[in-house]
mmCIF file of C-alpha atoms in Angstrom:
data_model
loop_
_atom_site.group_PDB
_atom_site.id
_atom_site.type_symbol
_atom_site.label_atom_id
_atom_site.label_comp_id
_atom_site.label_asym_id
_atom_site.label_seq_id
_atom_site.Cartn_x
_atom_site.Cartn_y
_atom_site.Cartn_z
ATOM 1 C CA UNK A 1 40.248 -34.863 -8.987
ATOM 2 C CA UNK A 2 38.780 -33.508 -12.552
ATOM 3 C CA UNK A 3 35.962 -35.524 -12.065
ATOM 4 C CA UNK A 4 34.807 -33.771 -8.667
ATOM 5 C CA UNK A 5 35.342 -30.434 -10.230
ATOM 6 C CA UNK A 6 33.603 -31.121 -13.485
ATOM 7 C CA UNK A 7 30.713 -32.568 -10.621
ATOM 8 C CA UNK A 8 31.490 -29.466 -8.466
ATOM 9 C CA UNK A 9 30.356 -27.097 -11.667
ATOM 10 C CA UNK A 10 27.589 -28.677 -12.649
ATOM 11 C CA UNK A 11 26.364 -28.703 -9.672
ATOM 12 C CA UNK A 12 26.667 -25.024 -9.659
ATOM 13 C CA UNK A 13 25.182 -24.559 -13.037
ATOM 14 C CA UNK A 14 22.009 -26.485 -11.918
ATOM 15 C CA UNK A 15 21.214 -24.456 -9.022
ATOM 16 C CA UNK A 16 21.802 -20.968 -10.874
ATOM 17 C CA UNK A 17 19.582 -22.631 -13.717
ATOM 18 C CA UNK A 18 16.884 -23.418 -10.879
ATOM 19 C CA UNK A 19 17.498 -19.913 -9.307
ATOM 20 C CA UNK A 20 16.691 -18.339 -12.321
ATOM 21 C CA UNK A 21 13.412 -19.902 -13.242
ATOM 22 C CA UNK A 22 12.103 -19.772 -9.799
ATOM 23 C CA UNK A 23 12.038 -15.781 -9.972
ATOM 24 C CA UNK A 24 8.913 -14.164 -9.884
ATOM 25 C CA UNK A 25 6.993 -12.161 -12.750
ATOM 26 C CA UNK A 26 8.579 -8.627 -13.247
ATOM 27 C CA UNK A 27 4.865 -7.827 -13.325
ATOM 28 C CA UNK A 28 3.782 -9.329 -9.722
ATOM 29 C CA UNK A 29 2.760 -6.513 -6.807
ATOM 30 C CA UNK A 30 0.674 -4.054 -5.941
ATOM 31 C CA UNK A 31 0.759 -0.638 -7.529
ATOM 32 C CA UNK A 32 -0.905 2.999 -6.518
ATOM 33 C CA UNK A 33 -1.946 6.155 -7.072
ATOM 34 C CA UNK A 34 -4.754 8.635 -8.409
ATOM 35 C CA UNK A 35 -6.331 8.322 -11.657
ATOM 36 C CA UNK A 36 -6.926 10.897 -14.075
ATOM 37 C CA UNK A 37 -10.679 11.216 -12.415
ATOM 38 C CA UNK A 38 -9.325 11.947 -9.471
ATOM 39 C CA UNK A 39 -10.082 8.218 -7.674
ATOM 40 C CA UNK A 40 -7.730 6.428 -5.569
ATOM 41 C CA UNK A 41 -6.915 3.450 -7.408
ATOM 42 C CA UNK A 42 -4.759 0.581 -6.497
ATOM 43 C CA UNK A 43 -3.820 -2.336 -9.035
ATOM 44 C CA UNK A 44 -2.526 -5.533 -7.538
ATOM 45 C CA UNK A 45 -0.933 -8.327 -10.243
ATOM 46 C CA UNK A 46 -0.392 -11.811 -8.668
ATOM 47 C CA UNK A 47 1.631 -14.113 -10.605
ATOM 48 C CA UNK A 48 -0.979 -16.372 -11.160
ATOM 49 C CA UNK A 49 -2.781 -14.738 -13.622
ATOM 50 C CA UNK A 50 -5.345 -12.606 -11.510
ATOM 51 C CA UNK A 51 -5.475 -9.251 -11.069
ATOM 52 C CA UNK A 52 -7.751 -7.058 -8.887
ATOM 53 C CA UNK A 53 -8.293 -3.398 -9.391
ATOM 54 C CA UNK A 54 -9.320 -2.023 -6.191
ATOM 55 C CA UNK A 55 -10.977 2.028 -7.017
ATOM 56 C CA UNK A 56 -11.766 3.538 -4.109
ATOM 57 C CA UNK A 57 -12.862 0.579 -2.003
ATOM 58 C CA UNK A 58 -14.267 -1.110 -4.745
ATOM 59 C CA UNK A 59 -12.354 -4.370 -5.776
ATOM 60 C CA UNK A 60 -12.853 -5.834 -9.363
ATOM 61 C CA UNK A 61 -11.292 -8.935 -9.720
ATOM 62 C CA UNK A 62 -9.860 -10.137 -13.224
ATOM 63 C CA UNK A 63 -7.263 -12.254 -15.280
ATOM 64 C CA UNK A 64 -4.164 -11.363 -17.247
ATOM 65 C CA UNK A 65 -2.237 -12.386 -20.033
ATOM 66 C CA UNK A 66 0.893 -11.361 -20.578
ATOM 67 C CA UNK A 67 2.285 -9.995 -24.146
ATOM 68 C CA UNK A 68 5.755 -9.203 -25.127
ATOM 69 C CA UNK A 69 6.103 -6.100 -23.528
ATOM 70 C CA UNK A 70 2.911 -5.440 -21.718
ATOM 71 C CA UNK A 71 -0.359 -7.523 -20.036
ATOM 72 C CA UNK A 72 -3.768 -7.361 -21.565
ATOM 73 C CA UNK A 73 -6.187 -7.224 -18.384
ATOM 74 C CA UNK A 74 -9.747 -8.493 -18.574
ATOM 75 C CA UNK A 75 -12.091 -7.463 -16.152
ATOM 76 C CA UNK A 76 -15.408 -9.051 -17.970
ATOM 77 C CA UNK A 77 -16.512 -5.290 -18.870
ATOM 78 C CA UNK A 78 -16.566 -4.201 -15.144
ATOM 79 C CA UNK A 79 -14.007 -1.671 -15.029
ATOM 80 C CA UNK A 80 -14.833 -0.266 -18.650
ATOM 81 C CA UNK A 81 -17.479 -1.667 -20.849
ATOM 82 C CA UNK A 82 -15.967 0.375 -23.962
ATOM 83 C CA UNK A 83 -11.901 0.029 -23.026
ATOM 84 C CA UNK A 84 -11.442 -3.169 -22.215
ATOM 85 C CA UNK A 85 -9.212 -4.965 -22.315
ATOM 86 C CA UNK A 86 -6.792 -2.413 -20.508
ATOM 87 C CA UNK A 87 -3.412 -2.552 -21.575
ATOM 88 C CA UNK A 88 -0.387 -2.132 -18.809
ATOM 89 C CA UNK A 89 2.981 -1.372 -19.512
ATOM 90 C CA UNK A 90 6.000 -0.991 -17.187
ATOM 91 C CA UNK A 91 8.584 1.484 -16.341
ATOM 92 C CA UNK A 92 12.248 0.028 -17.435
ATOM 93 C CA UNK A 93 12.919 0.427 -13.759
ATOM 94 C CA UNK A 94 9.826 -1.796 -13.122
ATOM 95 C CA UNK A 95 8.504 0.873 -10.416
ATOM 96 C CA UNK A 96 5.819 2.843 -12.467
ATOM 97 C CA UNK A 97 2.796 1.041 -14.199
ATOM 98 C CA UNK A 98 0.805 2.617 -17.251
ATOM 99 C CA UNK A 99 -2.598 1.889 -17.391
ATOM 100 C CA UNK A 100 -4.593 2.295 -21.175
ATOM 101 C CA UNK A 101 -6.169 0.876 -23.571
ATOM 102 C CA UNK A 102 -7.160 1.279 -27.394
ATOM 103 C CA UNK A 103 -9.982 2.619 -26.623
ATOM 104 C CA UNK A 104 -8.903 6.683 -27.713
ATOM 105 C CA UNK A 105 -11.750 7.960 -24.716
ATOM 106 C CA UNK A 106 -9.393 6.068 -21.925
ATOM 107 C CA UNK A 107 -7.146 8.214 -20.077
ATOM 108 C CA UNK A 108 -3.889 6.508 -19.619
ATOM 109 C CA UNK A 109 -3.339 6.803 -16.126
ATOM 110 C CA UNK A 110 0.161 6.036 -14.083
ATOM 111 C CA UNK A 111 0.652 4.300 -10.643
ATOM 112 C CA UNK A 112 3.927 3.759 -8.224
ATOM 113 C CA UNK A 113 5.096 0.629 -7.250
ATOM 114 C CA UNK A 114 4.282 0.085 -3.320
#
């Protein structure tokens, strides 16, 4: 009878452990708004790595890598020659995005969670 419990725990261990690491990147979906410059802008993060920055109509597609606490997006110079790479942050509620960059002449600029 210990034996099928011990079994029976395990068992539930393993699929919380598999549960866990099958969760998707805090980072992943699409995000909105209007920049500083007044352009509708909306950022969508896959989990993949790719990233596409769609402003007004316009979609740039690019890669991200993922630091501690933020993502370094590269865009190959297309979104800004000088700024890049952009720098996003998160709210701690994970609904608002901050978009900036070291660049001091980049506005940082926020967009919702959709």
């Amino acid at each position: 009878m210990e034996k099928k419990r011990v079994v029976k725990v395990l068992l539930i261990f393993i699929v919380f452990i598999l549960t866990a690491c099958s969760g998707s990147s805090e980072w992943e979906g699409t995000y909105g708004g209007t920049s500083t410059n007044g352009d509708k802008v909306e950022i969508i993060v896959n989990e993949d790595g790719s990233i596409i920055y769609n402003e007004n109509g316009e979609k740039i597609e690019g890669q991200w890598t993922e630091n501690e606490n933020s993502l370094n997006l590269d865009f190959n110079g297309e979104v800004s020659s000088k700024s890049e790479p952009l720098i996003l942050t998160i709210s701690s509620d994970k609904q608002i995005i901050t978009l900036d960059s070291m660049n001091s002449s980049w506005n940082a600029d926020f967009y919702q969670r959709r």
